[in-house]
PDB file of C-alpha atoms in Angstrom:
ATOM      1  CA  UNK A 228       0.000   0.000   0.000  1.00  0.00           C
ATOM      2  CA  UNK A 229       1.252   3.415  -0.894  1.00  0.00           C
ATOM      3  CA  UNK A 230      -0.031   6.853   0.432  1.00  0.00           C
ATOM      4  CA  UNK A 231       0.282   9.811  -1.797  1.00  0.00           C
ATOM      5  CA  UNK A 232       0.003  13.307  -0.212  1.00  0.00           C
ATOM      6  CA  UNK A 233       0.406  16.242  -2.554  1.00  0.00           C
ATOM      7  CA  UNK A 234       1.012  19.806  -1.780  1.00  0.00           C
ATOM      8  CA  UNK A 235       2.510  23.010  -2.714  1.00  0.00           C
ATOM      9  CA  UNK A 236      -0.679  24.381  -4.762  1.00  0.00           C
ATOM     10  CA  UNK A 237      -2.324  27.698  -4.457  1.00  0.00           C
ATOM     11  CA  UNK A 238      -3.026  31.220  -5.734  1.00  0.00           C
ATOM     12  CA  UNK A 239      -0.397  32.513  -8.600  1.00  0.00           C
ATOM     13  CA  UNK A 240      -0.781  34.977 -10.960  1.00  0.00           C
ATOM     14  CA  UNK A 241      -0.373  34.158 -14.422  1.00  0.00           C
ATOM     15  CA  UNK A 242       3.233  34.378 -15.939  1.00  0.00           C
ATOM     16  CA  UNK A 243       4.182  33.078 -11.829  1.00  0.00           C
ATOM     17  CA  UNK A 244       5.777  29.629 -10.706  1.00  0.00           C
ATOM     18  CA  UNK A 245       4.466  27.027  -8.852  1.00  0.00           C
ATOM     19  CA  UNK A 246       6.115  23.568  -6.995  1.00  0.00           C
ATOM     20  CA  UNK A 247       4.229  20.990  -6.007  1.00  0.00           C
ATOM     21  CA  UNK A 248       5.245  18.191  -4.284  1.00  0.00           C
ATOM     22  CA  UNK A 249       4.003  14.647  -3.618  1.00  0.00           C
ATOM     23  CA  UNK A 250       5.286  12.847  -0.705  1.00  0.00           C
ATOM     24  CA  UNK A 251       4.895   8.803  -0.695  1.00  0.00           C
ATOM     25  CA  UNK A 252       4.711   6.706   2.270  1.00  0.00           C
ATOM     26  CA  UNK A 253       6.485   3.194   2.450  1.00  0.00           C
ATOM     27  CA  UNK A 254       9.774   1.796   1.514  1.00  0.00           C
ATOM     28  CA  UNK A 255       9.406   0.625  -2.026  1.00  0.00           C
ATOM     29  CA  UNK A 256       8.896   4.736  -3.591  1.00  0.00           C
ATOM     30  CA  UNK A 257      11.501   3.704  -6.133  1.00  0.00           C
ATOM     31  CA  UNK A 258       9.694   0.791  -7.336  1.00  0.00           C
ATOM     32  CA  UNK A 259       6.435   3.184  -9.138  1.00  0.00           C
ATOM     33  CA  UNK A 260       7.030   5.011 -12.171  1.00  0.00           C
ATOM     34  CA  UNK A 261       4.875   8.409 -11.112  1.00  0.00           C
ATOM     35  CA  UNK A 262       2.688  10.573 -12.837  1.00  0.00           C
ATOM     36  CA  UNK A 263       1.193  13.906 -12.479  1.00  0.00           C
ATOM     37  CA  UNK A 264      -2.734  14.703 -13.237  1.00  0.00           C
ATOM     38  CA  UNK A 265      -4.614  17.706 -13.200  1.00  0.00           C
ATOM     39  CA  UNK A 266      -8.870  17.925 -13.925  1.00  0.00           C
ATOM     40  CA  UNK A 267     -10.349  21.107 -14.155  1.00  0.00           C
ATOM     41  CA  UNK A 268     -13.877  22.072 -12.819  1.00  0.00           C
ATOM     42  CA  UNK A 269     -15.987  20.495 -15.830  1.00  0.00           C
ATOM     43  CA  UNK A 270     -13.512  18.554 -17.326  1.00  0.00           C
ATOM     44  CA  UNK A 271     -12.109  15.028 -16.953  1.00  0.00           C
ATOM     45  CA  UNK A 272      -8.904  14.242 -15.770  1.00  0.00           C
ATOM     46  CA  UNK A 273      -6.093  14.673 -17.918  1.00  0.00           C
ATOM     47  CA  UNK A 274      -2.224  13.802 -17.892  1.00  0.00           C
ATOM     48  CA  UNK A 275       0.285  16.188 -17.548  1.00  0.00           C
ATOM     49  CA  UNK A 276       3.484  14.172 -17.049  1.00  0.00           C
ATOM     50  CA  UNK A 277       5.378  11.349 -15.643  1.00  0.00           C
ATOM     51  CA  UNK A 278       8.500   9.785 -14.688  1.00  0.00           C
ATOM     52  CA  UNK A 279      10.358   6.324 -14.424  1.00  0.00           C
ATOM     53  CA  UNK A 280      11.249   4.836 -11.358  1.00  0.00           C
ATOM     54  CA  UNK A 281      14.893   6.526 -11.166  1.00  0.00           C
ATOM     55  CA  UNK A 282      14.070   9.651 -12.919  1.00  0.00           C
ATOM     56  CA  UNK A 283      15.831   8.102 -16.533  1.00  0.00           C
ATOM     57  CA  UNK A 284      12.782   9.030 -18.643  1.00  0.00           C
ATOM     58  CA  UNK A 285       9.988  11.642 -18.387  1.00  0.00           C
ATOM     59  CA  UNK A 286       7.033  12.454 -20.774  1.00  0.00           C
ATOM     60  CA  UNK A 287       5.096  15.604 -20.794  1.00  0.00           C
ATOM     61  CA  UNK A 288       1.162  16.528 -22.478  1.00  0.00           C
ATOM     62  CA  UNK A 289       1.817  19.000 -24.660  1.00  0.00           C
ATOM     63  CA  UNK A 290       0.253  21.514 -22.940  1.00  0.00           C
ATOM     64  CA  UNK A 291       2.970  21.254 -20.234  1.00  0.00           C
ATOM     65  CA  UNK A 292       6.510  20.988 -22.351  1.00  0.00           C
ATOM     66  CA  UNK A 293       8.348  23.654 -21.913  1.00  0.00           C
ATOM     67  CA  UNK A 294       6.779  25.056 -19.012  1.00  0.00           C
ATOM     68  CA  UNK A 295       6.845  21.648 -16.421  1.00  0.00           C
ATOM     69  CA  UNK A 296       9.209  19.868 -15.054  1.00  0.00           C
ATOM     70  CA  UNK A 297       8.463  16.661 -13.297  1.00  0.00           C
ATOM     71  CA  UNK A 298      11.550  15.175 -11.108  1.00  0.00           C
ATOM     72  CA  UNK A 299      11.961  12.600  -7.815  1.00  0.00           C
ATOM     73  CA  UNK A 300      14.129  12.326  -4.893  1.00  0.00           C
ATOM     74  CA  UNK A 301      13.700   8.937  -4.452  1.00  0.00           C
ATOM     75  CA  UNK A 302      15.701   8.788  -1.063  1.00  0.00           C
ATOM     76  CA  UNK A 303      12.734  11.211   0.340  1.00  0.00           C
ATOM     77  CA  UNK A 304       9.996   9.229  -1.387  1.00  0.00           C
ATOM     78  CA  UNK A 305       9.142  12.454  -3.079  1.00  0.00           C
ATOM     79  CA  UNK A 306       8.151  13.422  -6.710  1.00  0.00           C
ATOM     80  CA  UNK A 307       8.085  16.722  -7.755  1.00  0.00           C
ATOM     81  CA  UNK A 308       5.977  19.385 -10.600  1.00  0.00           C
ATOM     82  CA  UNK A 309       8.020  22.584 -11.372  1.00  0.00           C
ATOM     83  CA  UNK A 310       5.316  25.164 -13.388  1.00  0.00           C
ATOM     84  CA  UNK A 311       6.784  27.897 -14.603  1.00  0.00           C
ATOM     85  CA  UNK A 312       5.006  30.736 -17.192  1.00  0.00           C
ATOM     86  CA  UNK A 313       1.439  29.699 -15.596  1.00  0.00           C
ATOM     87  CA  UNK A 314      -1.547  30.758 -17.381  1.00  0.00           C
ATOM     88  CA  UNK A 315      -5.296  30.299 -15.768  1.00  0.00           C
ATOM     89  CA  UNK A 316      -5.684  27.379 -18.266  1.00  0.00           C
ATOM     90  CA  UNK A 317      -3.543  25.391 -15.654  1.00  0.00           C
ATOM     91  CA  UNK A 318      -6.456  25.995 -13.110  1.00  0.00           C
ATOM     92  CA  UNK A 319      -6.851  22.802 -11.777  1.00  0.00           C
ATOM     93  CA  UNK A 320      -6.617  20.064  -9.379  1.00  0.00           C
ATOM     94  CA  UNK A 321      -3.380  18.256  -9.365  1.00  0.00           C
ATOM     95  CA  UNK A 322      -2.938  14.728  -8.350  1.00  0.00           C
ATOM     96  CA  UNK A 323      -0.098  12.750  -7.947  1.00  0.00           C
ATOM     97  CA  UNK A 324      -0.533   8.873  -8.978  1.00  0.00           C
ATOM     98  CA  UNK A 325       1.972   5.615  -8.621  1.00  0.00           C
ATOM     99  CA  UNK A 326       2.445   2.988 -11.291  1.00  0.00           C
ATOM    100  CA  UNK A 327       3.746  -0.227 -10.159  1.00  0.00           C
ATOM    101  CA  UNK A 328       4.524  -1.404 -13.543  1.00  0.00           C
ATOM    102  CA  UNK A 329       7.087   1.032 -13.751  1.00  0.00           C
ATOM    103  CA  UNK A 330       6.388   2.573 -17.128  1.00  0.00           C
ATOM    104  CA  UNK A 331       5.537   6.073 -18.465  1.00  0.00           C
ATOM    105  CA  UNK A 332       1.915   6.026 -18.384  1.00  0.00           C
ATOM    106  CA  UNK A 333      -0.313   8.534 -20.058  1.00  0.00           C
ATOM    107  CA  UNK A 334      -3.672   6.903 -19.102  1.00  0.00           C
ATOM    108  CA  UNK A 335      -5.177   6.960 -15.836  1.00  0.00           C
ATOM    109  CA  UNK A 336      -6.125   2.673 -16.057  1.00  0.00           C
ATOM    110  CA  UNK A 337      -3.148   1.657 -14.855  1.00  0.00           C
ATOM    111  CA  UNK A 338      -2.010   3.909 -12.069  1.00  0.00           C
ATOM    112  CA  UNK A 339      -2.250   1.754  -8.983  1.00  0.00           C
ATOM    113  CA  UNK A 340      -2.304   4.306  -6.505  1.00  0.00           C
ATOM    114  CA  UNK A 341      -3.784   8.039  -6.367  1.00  0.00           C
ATOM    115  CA  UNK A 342      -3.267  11.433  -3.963  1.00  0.00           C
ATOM    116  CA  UNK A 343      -6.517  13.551  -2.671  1.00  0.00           C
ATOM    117  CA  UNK A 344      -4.666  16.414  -4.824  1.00  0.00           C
ATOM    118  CA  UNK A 345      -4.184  19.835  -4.665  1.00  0.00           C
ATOM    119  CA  UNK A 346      -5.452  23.219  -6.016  1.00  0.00           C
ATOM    120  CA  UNK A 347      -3.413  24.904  -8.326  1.00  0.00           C
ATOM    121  CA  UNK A 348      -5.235  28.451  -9.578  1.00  0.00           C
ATOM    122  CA  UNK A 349      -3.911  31.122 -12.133  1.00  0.00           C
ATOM    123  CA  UNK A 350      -5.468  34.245 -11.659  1.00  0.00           C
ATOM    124  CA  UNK A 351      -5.406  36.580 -15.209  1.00  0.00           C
TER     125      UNK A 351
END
């Protein structure tokens, strides 16, 4: 069993920065590939990026390359979202999301274990 807690969201204006973070209970943090989420009011959930289990490969929606960064510290269980050059299209709720299986998951299926997430808004 893994526990996901995300934080670091909030109020930014647009063109601002944001960190979140995502802190994982239990020893085995290095054995999930992790991914970031995000579902807007009225919208379904959507990917926004994700990383392997030692931080080798990443993938990004397009709507987040350039401006995201996803990284891990595995030896503090921890996975990580830079956003930089926010715009109020980011307003969302971000979730953090293991994946036992290790790989660089776009879909939502196959993520084994999920965070309550966090509110991320981008104020025009």
């Amino acid at each position: 069993q893994v526990q996901l807690v995300e934080s670091g969201g909030g109020l930014v204006q647009a063109g601002g920065s944001l960190r979140l973070s995502c802190a994982a209970s239990g020893r085995t943090f290095s054995t999930y590939s992790m991914g970031w989420f995000r579902q807007a009011p009225g919208k379904e959930r959507e990917f926004v990026s994700a990383i392997t289990r030692w931080g080798g490969s990443t993938r990004y929606a397009d709507s987040a390359k350039g401006r995201f960064t996803i990284s891990r510290d595995n030896a503090k269980n921890t996975v990580y979202l830079q956003m930089n050059s926010l715009k109020p299209e980011d307003t969302a709720v971000y979730y953090c999301a293991a994946d036992r299986s290790g790989q660089l998951t776009t879909t939502q299926d196959p993520y084994d274990y999920w965070g309550q997430g966090t509110q991320v808004t981008v104020s025009s």
